[in-house]
Amino acid sequence: MTIRTQVIPDSGVKTAVPALEPLLVEIHEEGRAGRHVRGGEEADALIPAAFARKAPLGLPELSEPQVVRHFTHLAQLNYAVDTGMYPLGSCTMKYNPKINDRVASLFADLHPKQPQSTVQGALTLLAELEGMLAKLTGMDAVTLQPAAGAQAEFTAILMFKAYHQKRGEGAKRHRVIVPDTAHGTNPASAAMCGFQVTTVKSDPHGNIDLASLKAALGDDVVGLMLTNPNTLGLFEERLREVCDAVHAVGGLVYGDGANMNALLGVARPGDLGFDCIHINVHKTFSTPHGAGGPGAGPLCVKEPLRAFLPKPWIVRDEQGRYHLDTARDDQPPAGLGDSIGRVRTFLGNFGVLVRAYTYMRTLGEEGLAEASNDAILAANYLLAQLREHYDVAFDRACMHEFVLSASRQKKQGVSALDVAKALIDEGFHPPTVYFPLVVPEALMIEPTETEPRETLDAFAAAMIRIAERAKTDPASVKASPVHAPLARLDEVTAARNPKLKWQRPT
Ligand SMILES: *Cc1c(COP(=O)(O)O)cnc(C)c1O
């Protein structure tokens, strides 16, 4: 990797920084070829003239090592779970065991349209995964189709709609209740299903405010979407009362299970009062994710919602063989029944589901419980080290993540964003910032169970150093990062005057 020297503002100290990698078109040189196979002309002659290209393709011309080095340099600029701690709250960036990929690769040659009789192993795996998820969450039935948490939310709210319609209450129920700490996908999913969103505030302990919830409830309510532990990393202390209140007006309770990493083998959402819950297997079950995918969001439901699950269902016949129940409206007499239909092609994000299955089978029930307990321990260990140095949003024992506030630092001129940027220079991926919205200058930290104690200590030390610098030298924090190939981006110009296409420098 090329290195350039950068002078740190204010101090004048020189530092080595990896240089930005030029684009392939920028290092292109006409006539330089990457092809080393002799006899290429003979091969070209085999292509019928009608199919031969008339004009050159216009790709950059480079030698093979140049291309390989280009992509290797880009990979070296990357920050990943495989290179260091990734405390991005709410995202559960735990280490992804490589055996997951190994097992997924065993299925790489399958075609989604293969006859069902030839994919019995794949169907068995999916059926077993459904059973394992149902058991772990305390639910009765599962669909593996949704490709993300957000899509599972959308699927569930469509099912809620179908459920109320079936009971003749579709017309009057049009409101979905969402707490003010919810992930943005919750209200978005409700709105996409055509429902109005009612926001309910949190109480001083970081729980959903029960009195406000009760005031918002009525027989026009479709249901409540609740995350537990919530996005503050806190267990909803009056969960049973919350669920009972929603059920009392005929509403359903949706569990946003993105935070299941705190509950595996510890508590089952089905026992806590939820009617359904989604699992972000790319978070909780260690399948690699980031930058928008790939993921999977299996949705686990209680018996009354089973009939509305997306089709096809994986069903087992008397001989123990699996097949897909693909019955559709145009195939009487079975029809779709009450199912809301398909929400994704084929059987969902199969490779991701195989990884989740492998993770669960390698850890076993005890291992999963240990993972959750360790995740909770790691978060509380960090919180204990940091609580003197930053404001704590809600001073309670946390679950698998916690939310600090940089309000104190803000008075010294250093914002949550500045703290996050300074962490880059300390060699860590920044935490989630400015979420949840109810905490000013929020820093949301989720260490996960896979970090060794030395790494947790190093992270805490880095956070404490930044808090000290905010007191003594806030300008240096605001100037960070200085060890990254790019410093601060000019976000205002990027928004006002975006350059969306590469242009050859003139
Ligand atoms: C990640 C997350 C989601 C959305 O899940 P995706 O798989 O990214 O669509 C929803 N709610 C919470 C609390 C989350 O952390």
Short mmCIF file of C-alpha atoms and ligand atoms in Angstrom, two decimals:
data_model
loop_
_atom_site.label_atom_id
_atom_site.label_comp_id
_atom_site.label_asym_id
_atom_site.label_seq_id
_atom_site.Cartn_x
_atom_site.Cartn_y
_atom_site.Cartn_z
CA MET A 1 0.00 0.00 0.00
CA THR A 2 1.33 3.46 -0.81
CA ILE A 3 1.86 5.69 2.18
CA ARG A 4 1.74 9.46 2.19
CA THR A 5 2.76 11.87 4.92
CA GLN A 6 0.24 14.14 6.51
CA VAL A 7 0.80 16.98 8.93
CA ILE A 8 -1.51 16.94 11.93
CA PRO A 9 -3.25 20.30 12.20
CA ASP A 10 -2.21 22.44 15.17
CA SER A 11 0.61 20.21 16.45
CA GLY A 12 2.58 20.13 13.19
CA VAL A 13 3.44 16.47 13.83
CA LYS A 14 3.97 14.41 10.67
CA THR A 15 2.15 11.13 10.39
CA ALA A 16 2.10 8.28 7.88
CA VAL A 17 -1.26 7.67 6.28
CA PRO A 18 -2.28 5.09 3.68
CA ALA A 19 -2.77 6.89 0.38
CA LEU A 20 -6.10 6.77 -1.38
CA GLU A 21 -6.15 4.24 -4.17
CA PRO A 22 -6.52 5.73 -7.67
CA LEU A 23 -9.23 4.37 -9.95
CA LEU A 24 -8.26 1.84 -12.61
CA VAL A 25 -9.10 4.37 -15.33
CA GLU A 26 -6.61 6.75 -13.76
CA ILE A 27 -3.68 4.31 -14.00
CA HIS A 28 -4.69 2.97 -17.42
CA GLU A 29 -2.10 3.14 -20.21
CA GLU A 30 -3.09 2.53 -23.80
CA GLY A 31 -1.71 -0.67 -25.28
CA ARG A 32 -0.85 -2.25 -21.95
CA ALA A 33 -2.56 -5.60 -21.86
CA GLY A 34 -3.38 -8.00 -19.09
CA ARG A 35 -3.78 -10.99 -21.39
CA HIS A 36 -0.89 -13.40 -21.41
CA VAL A 37 -2.45 -16.28 -23.30
CA ARG A 38 -0.66 -16.99 -26.59
CA GLY A 39 -2.80 -17.75 -29.62
CA GLY A 40 -5.50 -15.26 -28.73
CA GLU A 41 -5.91 -14.37 -32.40
CA GLU A 42 -6.87 -17.96 -33.24
CA ALA A 43 -9.50 -17.89 -30.52
CA ASP A 44 -10.81 -14.58 -31.85
CA ALA A 45 -11.15 -16.16 -35.29
CA LEU A 46 -13.58 -18.72 -33.85
CA ILE A 47 -16.10 -16.00 -33.08
CA PRO A 48 -18.52 -15.51 -35.98
CA ALA A 49 -18.08 -12.09 -37.55
CA ALA A 50 -21.68 -11.17 -36.72
CA PHE A 51 -20.91 -11.41 -33.01
CA ALA A 52 -17.46 -9.81 -33.05
CA ARG A 53 -17.14 -6.40 -31.40
CA LYS A 54 -16.76 -3.59 -33.93
CA ALA A 55 -15.29 -0.97 -31.63
CA PRO A 56 -12.95 -1.44 -28.66
CA LEU A 57 -14.63 -2.06 -25.32
CA GLY A 58 -13.05 0.97 -23.68
CA LEU A 59 -11.95 -0.80 -20.51
CA PRO A 60 -8.84 0.45 -18.70
CA GLU A 61 -5.70 -1.25 -20.01
CA LEU A 62 -3.46 -2.54 -17.24
CA SER A 63 -1.18 -5.42 -16.40
CA GLU A 64 -2.56 -8.26 -14.29
CA PRO A 65 -0.47 -7.38 -11.19
CA GLN A 66 -1.69 -3.79 -11.37
CA VAL A 67 -5.29 -4.97 -11.23
CA VAL A 68 -4.64 -7.45 -8.42
CA ARG A 69 -2.77 -4.84 -6.39
CA HIS A 70 -5.52 -2.29 -6.93
CA PHE A 71 -8.16 -4.56 -5.40
CA THR A 72 -5.82 -5.74 -2.65
CA HIS A 73 -5.09 -2.12 -1.69
CA LEU A 74 -8.81 -1.41 -1.55
CA ALA A 75 -9.30 -4.44 0.71
CA GLN A 76 -6.48 -3.18 2.96
CA LEU A 77 -8.24 0.17 3.37
CA ASN A 78 -11.30 -1.68 4.63
CA TYR A 79 -12.26 -1.91 8.26
CA ALA A 80 -14.05 -5.16 9.03
CA VAL A 81 -15.01 -7.49 11.88
CA ASP A 82 -12.05 -9.57 10.70
CA THR A 83 -9.65 -6.66 11.32
CA GLY A 84 -10.89 -5.22 14.59
CA MET A 85 -13.64 -4.45 17.08
CA TYR A 86 -16.80 -3.05 15.51
CA PRO A 87 -18.93 -1.65 18.35
CA LEU A 88 -21.73 -0.40 16.09
CA GLY A 89 -24.73 -0.39 18.43
CA SER A 90 -27.92 -2.09 17.23
CA CYS A 91 -26.02 -3.86 14.44
CA THR A 92 -24.50 -6.78 16.40
CA MET A 93 -21.24 -6.87 14.46
CA LYS A 94 -19.97 -10.09 16.00
CA TYR A 95 -17.25 -12.24 14.52
CA ASN A 96 -18.53 -14.54 11.75
CA PRO A 97 -17.08 -18.06 12.18
CA LYS A 98 -15.57 -19.31 8.91
CA ILE A 99 -17.21 -22.71 9.25
CA ASN A 100 -20.49 -20.97 8.33
CA ASP A 101 -19.07 -20.13 4.89
CA ARG A 102 -17.61 -23.59 4.49
CA VAL A 103 -20.98 -25.22 5.06
CA ALA A 104 -22.80 -22.71 2.83
CA SER A 105 -20.35 -23.49 0.02
CA LEU A 106 -21.50 -27.15 0.10
CA PHE A 107 -24.81 -25.94 -1.33
CA ALA A 108 -23.33 -23.55 -3.89
CA ASP A 109 -24.21 -25.71 -6.90
CA LEU A 110 -27.93 -25.96 -6.18
CA HIS A 111 -30.31 -24.26 -8.56
CA PRO A 112 -33.47 -22.75 -7.08
CA LYS A 113 -35.56 -24.39 -9.81
CA GLN A 114 -34.20 -27.89 -9.27
CA PRO A 115 -36.89 -30.56 -8.76
CA GLN A 116 -37.85 -30.79 -5.10
CA SER A 117 -36.94 -34.47 -4.99
CA THR A 118 -33.29 -33.53 -5.65
CA VAL A 119 -33.01 -30.88 -2.91
CA GLN A 120 -34.28 -32.88 0.05
CA GLY A 121 -31.17 -32.01 2.06
CA ALA A 122 -31.66 -28.28 1.57
CA LEU A 123 -35.35 -28.50 2.44
CA THR A 124 -34.57 -30.58 5.53
CA LEU A 125 -32.08 -27.93 6.66
CA LEU A 126 -34.64 -25.16 6.22
CA ALA A 127 -37.37 -27.12 8.00
CA GLU A 128 -35.01 -27.87 10.89
CA LEU A 129 -33.98 -24.20 11.06
CA GLU A 130 -37.65 -23.22 11.30
CA GLY A 131 -38.07 -25.68 14.17
CA MET A 132 -34.94 -24.42 15.97
CA LEU A 133 -36.07 -20.78 15.68
CA ALA A 134 -39.59 -21.62 16.88
CA LYS A 135 -38.16 -23.37 19.91
CA LEU A 136 -35.68 -20.61 20.71
CA THR A 137 -38.29 -17.84 20.47
CA GLY A 138 -41.20 -19.77 22.02
CA MET A 139 -43.31 -19.36 18.88
CA ASP A 140 -45.38 -21.88 16.87
CA ALA A 141 -44.56 -21.29 13.20
CA VAL A 142 -41.85 -19.61 11.13
CA THR A 143 -41.31 -18.17 7.67
CA LEU A 144 -37.74 -17.88 6.40
CA GLN A 145 -38.67 -15.76 3.38
CA PRO A 146 -38.00 -12.15 4.47
CA ALA A 147 -34.57 -10.97 3.35
CA ALA A 148 -34.01 -8.53 6.23
CA GLY A 149 -35.45 -7.33 9.51
CA ALA A 150 -37.22 -4.50 7.76
CA GLN A 151 -38.88 -6.89 5.32
CA ALA A 152 -39.96 -9.15 8.19
CA GLU A 153 -41.62 -6.14 9.82
CA PHE A 154 -43.43 -5.38 6.56
CA THR A 155 -44.46 -9.04 6.24
CA ALA A 156 -45.79 -9.14 9.80
CA ILE A 157 -47.80 -5.94 9.49
CA LEU A 158 -49.37 -7.31 6.27
CA MET A 159 -50.24 -10.43 8.28
CA PHE A 160 -51.73 -8.27 11.07
CA LYS A 161 -53.85 -6.56 8.42
CA ALA A 162 -55.04 -9.92 7.05
CA TYR A 163 -55.73 -11.17 10.60
CA HIS A 164 -57.95 -8.19 11.44
CA GLN A 165 -59.68 -8.38 8.04
CA LYS A 166 -60.47 -12.06 8.59
CA ARG A 167 -62.13 -11.13 11.89
CA GLY A 168 -64.17 -8.41 10.19
CA GLU A 169 -62.24 -5.63 11.90
CA GLY A 170 -60.07 -4.58 8.96
CA ALA A 171 -61.97 -1.39 8.27
CA LYS A 172 -61.83 0.07 11.76
CA ARG A 173 -58.20 -0.73 12.67
CA HIS A 174 -55.79 1.70 11.05
CA ARG A 175 -53.21 2.73 13.70
CA VAL A 176 -49.90 1.12 14.64
CA ILE A 177 -48.23 2.19 17.88
CA VAL A 178 -44.46 2.63 17.99
CA PRO A 179 -42.32 3.86 20.91
CA ASP A 180 -40.09 6.90 20.42
CA THR A 181 -36.97 4.73 20.81
CA ALA A 182 -37.91 2.49 17.85
CA HIS A 183 -35.67 1.82 14.88
CA GLY A 184 -36.82 3.89 11.87
CA THR A 185 -37.83 0.75 9.98
CA ASN A 186 -40.73 0.17 12.43
CA PRO A 187 -42.82 3.25 11.58
CA ALA A 188 -41.74 2.93 7.93
CA SER A 189 -43.07 -0.64 7.72
CA ALA A 190 -46.38 0.38 9.30
CA ALA A 191 -46.71 3.30 6.89
CA MET A 192 -45.90 1.09 3.88
CA CYS A 193 -48.84 -1.11 4.85
CA GLY A 194 -51.08 1.96 4.75
CA PHE A 195 -51.37 2.49 8.49
CA GLN A 196 -51.09 5.61 10.58
CA VAL A 197 -48.29 5.66 13.15
CA THR A 198 -48.84 6.80 16.75
CA THR A 199 -45.60 7.46 18.64
CA VAL A 200 -45.50 6.81 22.40
CA LYS A 201 -42.80 8.36 24.58
CA SER A 202 -40.41 6.66 26.98
CA ASP A 203 -40.57 7.01 30.76
CA PRO A 204 -37.66 8.33 32.91
CA HIS A 205 -36.28 4.78 33.28
CA GLY A 206 -36.01 4.17 29.55
CA ASN A 207 -39.13 1.95 29.30
CA ILE A 208 -42.14 2.62 27.11
CA ASP A 209 -44.38 4.94 29.16
CA LEU A 210 -47.31 2.77 30.23
CA ALA A 211 -49.75 5.61 30.92
CA SER A 212 -49.08 7.18 27.50
CA LEU A 213 -49.45 3.77 25.87
CA LYS A 214 -52.81 3.18 27.54
CA ALA A 215 -53.97 6.64 26.47
CA ALA A 216 -53.02 5.84 22.88
CA LEU A 217 -54.81 2.48 22.79
CA GLY A 218 -58.26 1.98 21.33
CA ASP A 219 -60.23 -0.39 19.09
CA ASP A 220 -58.76 1.33 16.03
CA VAL A 221 -55.32 -0.08 16.87
CA VAL A 222 -53.75 -2.73 14.64
CA GLY A 223 -50.94 -3.44 17.08
CA LEU A 224 -47.79 -2.31 18.85
CA MET A 225 -44.26 -2.71 17.49
CA LEU A 226 -41.86 -3.17 20.38
CA THR A 227 -38.14 -3.90 20.58
CA ASN A 228 -36.92 -5.82 23.62
CA PRO A 229 -34.36 -5.18 24.95
CA ASN A 230 -35.15 -1.78 23.51
CA THR A 231 -32.73 0.34 21.50
CA LEU A 232 -31.40 1.87 24.72
CA GLY A 233 -30.10 -1.61 25.56
CA LEU A 234 -32.64 -1.87 28.40
CA PHE A 235 -35.06 -4.67 29.19
CA GLU A 236 -38.66 -3.45 29.10
CA GLU A 237 -39.49 -3.82 32.79
CA ARG A 238 -43.30 -3.85 32.46
CA LEU A 239 -43.49 -5.94 29.31
CA ARG A 240 -46.34 -8.18 30.47
CA GLU A 241 -48.52 -5.20 31.35
CA VAL A 242 -47.67 -3.58 28.01
CA CYS A 243 -48.65 -6.71 26.04
CA ASP A 244 -51.80 -7.26 28.12
CA ALA A 245 -52.93 -3.69 27.51
CA VAL A 246 -52.55 -4.06 23.72
CA HIS A 247 -54.32 -7.43 23.70
CA ALA A 248 -57.14 -5.99 25.80
CA VAL A 249 -58.13 -3.70 22.89
CA GLY A 250 -57.82 -6.53 20.36
CA GLY A 251 -54.41 -5.40 19.05
CA LEU A 252 -51.39 -7.59 18.29
CA VAL A 253 -47.83 -7.17 19.61
CA TYR A 254 -44.98 -7.25 17.11
CA GLY A 255 -41.56 -8.05 18.51
CA ASP A 256 -38.63 -6.40 16.75
CA GLY A 257 -36.08 -9.09 17.51
CA ALA A 258 -32.99 -7.26 16.27
CA ASN A 259 -31.74 -7.37 19.86
CA MET A 260 -32.15 -11.12 20.33
CA ASN A 261 -28.42 -11.32 21.02
CA ALA A 262 -29.31 -10.47 24.61
CA LEU A 263 -31.97 -13.16 24.99
CA LEU A 264 -30.75 -16.41 23.39
CA GLY A 265 -31.53 -19.23 25.79
CA VAL A 266 -32.24 -16.61 28.47
CA ALA A 267 -35.84 -15.60 27.73
CA ARG A 268 -38.32 -16.55 25.00
CA PRO A 269 -40.32 -13.71 23.42
CA GLY A 270 -43.24 -16.14 23.03
CA ASP A 271 -43.39 -16.45 26.84
CA LEU A 272 -43.15 -12.68 27.31
CA GLY A 273 -46.39 -11.81 25.52
CA PHE A 274 -45.33 -11.16 21.91
CA ASP A 275 -47.51 -12.51 19.08
CA CYS A 276 -44.60 -12.68 16.69
CA ILE A 277 -40.95 -11.71 16.46
CA HIS A 278 -38.40 -11.40 13.69
CA ILE A 279 -34.79 -12.47 13.99
CA ASN A 280 -31.99 -10.67 12.17
CA VAL A 281 -29.88 -13.75 11.56
CA HIS A 282 -27.18 -11.52 10.04
CA LYS A 283 -26.88 -9.91 13.46
CA THR A 284 -27.65 -12.53 16.08
CA PHE A 285 -26.56 -15.65 14.18
CA SER A 286 -23.26 -14.34 12.89
CA THR A 287 -23.85 -14.27 9.17
CA PRO A 288 -21.65 -11.57 7.60
CA HIS A 289 -23.44 -8.31 6.88
CA GLY A 290 -22.78 -4.67 6.31
CA ALA A 291 -23.43 -1.98 3.75
CA GLY A 292 -26.95 -3.19 3.12
CA GLY A 293 -26.74 -6.91 2.99
CA PRO A 294 -27.00 -9.76 2.53
CA GLY A 295 -29.30 -10.70 5.36
CA ALA A 296 -32.32 -12.70 6.35
CA GLY A 297 -35.16 -11.89 8.71
CA PRO A 298 -37.06 -15.05 9.64
CA LEU A 299 -40.43 -14.24 11.20
CA CYS A 300 -41.68 -16.43 14.05
CA VAL A 301 -45.39 -16.31 14.94
CA LYS A 302 -47.91 -17.64 17.43
CA GLU A 303 -50.61 -20.09 16.32
CA PRO A 304 -53.35 -17.50 15.53
CA LEU A 305 -51.10 -15.94 12.86
CA ARG A 306 -49.89 -19.19 11.25
CA ALA A 307 -52.52 -19.28 8.50
CA PHE A 308 -51.43 -15.85 7.24
CA LEU A 309 -47.75 -16.73 6.77
CA PRO A 310 -46.28 -16.17 3.29
CA LYS A 311 -46.38 -19.14 0.91
CA PRO A 312 -44.85 -21.47 -0.11
CA TRP A 313 -44.62 -23.44 3.11
CA ILE A 314 -42.15 -26.25 3.55
CA VAL A 315 -44.23 -29.29 4.44
CA ARG A 316 -43.34 -32.84 5.30
CA ASP A 317 -45.39 -35.74 3.98
CA GLU A 318 -46.10 -39.09 5.65
CA GLN A 319 -43.02 -40.66 4.06
CA GLY A 320 -40.87 -38.00 5.69
CA ARG A 321 -40.16 -36.23 2.40
CA TYR A 322 -40.32 -32.45 2.12
CA HIS A 323 -42.10 -30.46 -0.55
CA LEU A 324 -43.24 -26.90 -1.08
CA ASP A 325 -46.87 -25.99 -0.68
CA THR A 326 -47.05 -23.43 -3.46
CA ALA A 327 -50.83 -23.38 -3.79
CA ARG A 328 -51.93 -20.12 -5.34
CA ASP A 329 -55.24 -18.44 -6.10
CA ASP A 330 -55.09 -19.63 -9.70
CA GLN A 331 -54.72 -23.24 -8.58
CA PRO A 332 -58.03 -24.23 -7.04
CA PRO A 333 -59.15 -25.88 -4.93
CA ALA A 334 -56.34 -25.33 -2.43
CA GLY A 335 -55.75 -21.65 -3.24
CA LEU A 336 -53.70 -19.39 -1.05
CA GLY A 337 -56.07 -19.78 1.85
CA ASP A 338 -55.44 -16.94 4.28
CA SER A 339 -51.75 -16.61 3.34
CA ILE A 340 -50.59 -13.15 2.37
CA GLY A 341 -48.68 -14.80 -0.52
CA ARG A 342 -45.03 -14.67 -1.37
CA VAL A 343 -42.75 -11.88 -0.11
CA ARG A 344 -39.53 -13.02 -1.72
CA THR A 345 -38.37 -15.22 -4.59
CA PHE A 346 -37.68 -18.90 -3.97
CA LEU A 347 -36.94 -19.81 -0.36
CA GLY A 348 -35.43 -16.61 0.98
CA ASN A 349 -31.75 -15.79 1.25
CA PHE A 350 -30.69 -19.42 1.32
CA GLY A 351 -26.91 -19.01 1.79
CA VAL A 352 -27.46 -16.74 4.78
CA LEU A 353 -29.91 -19.21 6.30
CA VAL A 354 -27.39 -22.05 5.94
CA ARG A 355 -24.85 -19.92 7.84
CA ALA A 356 -27.36 -19.24 10.61
CA TYR A 357 -28.21 -22.94 10.83
CA THR A 358 -24.51 -23.80 11.06
CA TYR A 359 -23.95 -21.22 13.78
CA MET A 360 -26.82 -22.57 15.87
CA ARG A 361 -25.74 -26.18 15.41
CA THR A 362 -22.10 -25.47 16.26
CA LEU A 363 -22.98 -23.59 19.47
CA GLY A 364 -25.91 -25.72 20.58
CA GLU A 365 -28.51 -24.47 23.04
CA GLU A 366 -26.00 -24.03 25.84
CA GLY A 367 -23.53 -22.23 23.62
CA LEU A 368 -26.19 -19.78 22.45
CA ALA A 369 -27.14 -18.96 26.06
CA GLU A 370 -23.45 -18.49 26.85
CA ALA A 371 -23.10 -16.12 23.89
CA SER A 372 -25.95 -13.93 25.16
CA ASN A 373 -24.65 -13.93 28.72
CA ASP A 374 -21.17 -13.01 27.52
CA ALA A 375 -22.56 -10.24 25.30
CA ILE A 376 -24.40 -8.78 28.32
CA LEU A 377 -21.29 -9.12 30.48
CA ALA A 378 -19.07 -7.41 27.88
CA ALA A 379 -21.48 -4.46 27.57
CA ASN A 380 -21.77 -3.99 31.34
CA TYR A 381 -17.98 -4.31 31.70
CA LEU A 382 -17.47 -1.45 29.22
CA LEU A 383 -20.28 0.63 30.71
CA ALA A 384 -18.67 0.34 34.16
CA GLN A 385 -15.39 1.68 32.76
CA LEU A 386 -16.97 4.54 30.82
CA ARG A 387 -19.77 5.78 33.08
CA GLU A 388 -17.55 8.32 34.89
CA HIS A 389 -16.22 9.77 31.66
CA TYR A 390 -19.43 10.20 29.66
CA ASP A 391 -23.03 10.86 30.65
CA VAL A 392 -25.12 7.71 30.81
CA ALA A 393 -28.54 8.07 29.21
CA PHE A 394 -30.34 5.81 31.70
CA ASP A 395 -28.34 4.64 34.67
CA ARG A 396 -29.38 0.98 34.86
CA ALA A 397 -27.64 -2.30 34.26
CA CYS A 398 -27.70 -2.74 30.50
CA MET A 399 -28.34 -5.76 28.34
CA HIS A 400 -26.05 -6.40 25.32
CA GLU A 401 -25.52 -2.71 24.47
CA PHE A 402 -25.73 0.70 26.09
CA VAL A 403 -26.16 4.33 25.14
CA LEU A 404 -23.81 7.06 26.34
CA SER A 405 -24.30 10.76 25.76
CA ALA A 406 -21.54 13.15 24.79
CA SER A 407 -23.54 16.09 26.24
CA ARG A 408 -20.75 16.86 28.69
CA GLN A 409 -18.18 16.87 25.87
CA LYS A 410 -20.53 18.98 23.75
CA LYS A 411 -20.16 21.78 26.31
CA GLN A 412 -16.40 21.52 25.75
CA GLY A 413 -16.98 21.86 22.01
CA VAL A 414 -16.77 18.16 21.12
CA SER A 415 -19.84 16.39 19.68
CA ALA A 416 -20.74 12.70 19.50
CA LEU A 417 -19.65 12.81 15.85
CA ASP A 418 -16.23 14.18 16.87
CA VAL A 419 -15.81 11.36 19.41
CA ALA A 420 -16.69 8.85 16.68
CA LYS A 421 -14.14 10.37 14.27
CA ALA A 422 -11.45 10.38 16.97
CA LEU A 423 -12.03 6.65 17.52
CA ILE A 424 -10.98 6.04 13.91
CA ASP A 425 -7.53 7.40 14.78
CA GLU A 426 -7.51 5.11 17.81
CA GLY A 427 -7.95 2.15 15.43
CA PHE A 428 -11.58 1.35 16.20
CA HIS A 429 -14.72 1.42 14.13
CA PRO A 430 -16.97 4.15 15.58
CA PRO A 431 -20.13 3.26 17.48
CA THR A 432 -23.60 4.21 16.25
CA VAL A 433 -24.18 7.94 16.77
CA TYR A 434 -27.32 10.08 17.17
CA PHE A 435 -29.54 7.02 17.64
CA PRO A 436 -31.80 6.41 19.48
CA LEU A 437 -33.21 9.87 18.90
CA VAL A 438 -34.37 10.33 22.51
CA VAL A 439 -30.77 10.64 23.75
CA PRO A 440 -28.92 13.88 22.87
CA GLU A 441 -25.40 13.33 21.45
CA ALA A 442 -26.00 9.57 21.59
CA LEU A 443 -23.14 7.08 21.35
CA MET A 444 -24.60 3.58 21.12
CA ILE A 445 -22.06 0.90 21.96
CA GLU A 446 -22.45 -2.85 21.38
CA PRO A 447 -19.23 -4.79 21.96
CA THR A 448 -20.73 -8.31 21.36
CA GLU A 449 -19.52 -11.48 23.03
CA THR A 450 -16.69 -12.16 20.60
CA GLU A 451 -14.21 -9.49 21.80
CA PRO A 452 -11.50 -10.61 24.20
CA ARG A 453 -11.08 -8.66 27.43
CA GLU A 454 -7.87 -6.95 26.24
CA THR A 455 -9.77 -5.48 23.28
CA LEU A 456 -12.57 -4.23 25.52
CA ASP A 457 -9.96 -2.61 27.78
CA ALA A 458 -8.20 -1.01 24.81
CA PHE A 459 -11.52 0.37 23.54
CA ALA A 460 -12.39 1.78 26.98
CA ALA A 461 -8.92 3.34 27.24
CA ALA A 462 -9.36 4.96 23.81
CA MET A 463 -12.77 6.37 24.79
CA ILE A 464 -11.31 7.73 28.03
CA ARG A 465 -8.36 9.34 26.19
CA ILE A 466 -10.82 11.07 23.88
CA ALA A 467 -12.86 12.33 26.86
CA GLU A 468 -9.63 13.72 28.40
CA ARG A 469 -8.64 15.39 25.13
CA ALA A 470 -12.11 16.95 24.92
CA LYS A 471 -11.29 18.68 28.21
CA THR A 472 -7.72 19.73 27.47
CA ASP A 473 -7.46 19.97 23.69
CA PRO A 474 -10.90 19.88 22.05
CA ALA A 475 -9.50 21.23 18.75
CA SER A 476 -7.42 18.08 18.27
CA VAL A 477 -10.54 15.91 18.65
CA LYS A 478 -12.40 18.04 16.15
CA ALA A 479 -9.52 17.70 13.66
CA SER A 480 -9.62 13.90 13.69
CA PRO A 481 -9.25 11.57 11.92
CA VAL A 482 -5.69 12.35 10.90
CA HIS A 483 -4.52 8.76 10.39
CA ALA A 484 -7.19 7.82 7.83
CA PRO A 485 -6.79 8.18 4.05
CA LEU A 486 -9.66 10.66 4.05
CA ALA A 487 -10.25 13.18 6.82
CA ARG A 488 -13.69 14.74 7.24
CA LEU A 489 -15.82 14.76 4.17
CA ASP A 490 -17.41 18.01 3.13
CA GLU A 491 -20.94 16.81 3.75
CA VAL A 492 -22.60 20.13 2.90
CA THR A 493 -21.00 20.34 -0.54
CA ALA A 494 -21.66 16.64 -1.11
CA ALA A 495 -25.37 17.23 -0.45
CA ARG A 496 -25.70 20.55 -2.29
CA ASN A 497 -23.44 19.91 -5.23
CA PRO A 498 -23.13 16.14 -5.60
CA LYS A 499 -20.80 14.75 -8.25
CA LEU A 500 -22.44 11.49 -9.20
CA LYS A 501 -20.20 10.52 -12.11
CA TRP A 502 -16.45 10.20 -12.42
CA GLN A 503 -14.90 12.83 -14.64
CA ARG A 504 -11.45 12.72 -16.11
CA PRO A 505 -9.42 15.43 -14.38
CA THR A 506 -8.75 18.29 -16.79
C1 LIG B 1 -31.12 -3.66 12.39
C2 LIG B 1 -32.43 -3.32 12.98
C3 LIG B 1 -33.61 -3.35 12.22
C4 LIG B 1 -33.62 -3.55 10.71
O1 LIG B 1 -33.11 -4.76 10.32
P1 LIG B 1 -32.49 -4.94 8.84
O2 LIG B 1 -32.16 -6.39 8.79
O3 LIG B 1 -31.31 -4.04 8.77
O4 LIG B 1 -33.56 -4.54 7.88
C5 LIG B 1 -34.81 -3.10 12.85
N1 LIG B 1 -34.85 -2.82 14.17
C6 LIG B 1 -33.75 -2.77 14.93
C7 LIG B 1 -33.87 -2.48 16.40
C8 LIG B 1 -32.49 -3.00 14.37
O5 LIG B 1 -31.39 -2.93 15.12
#
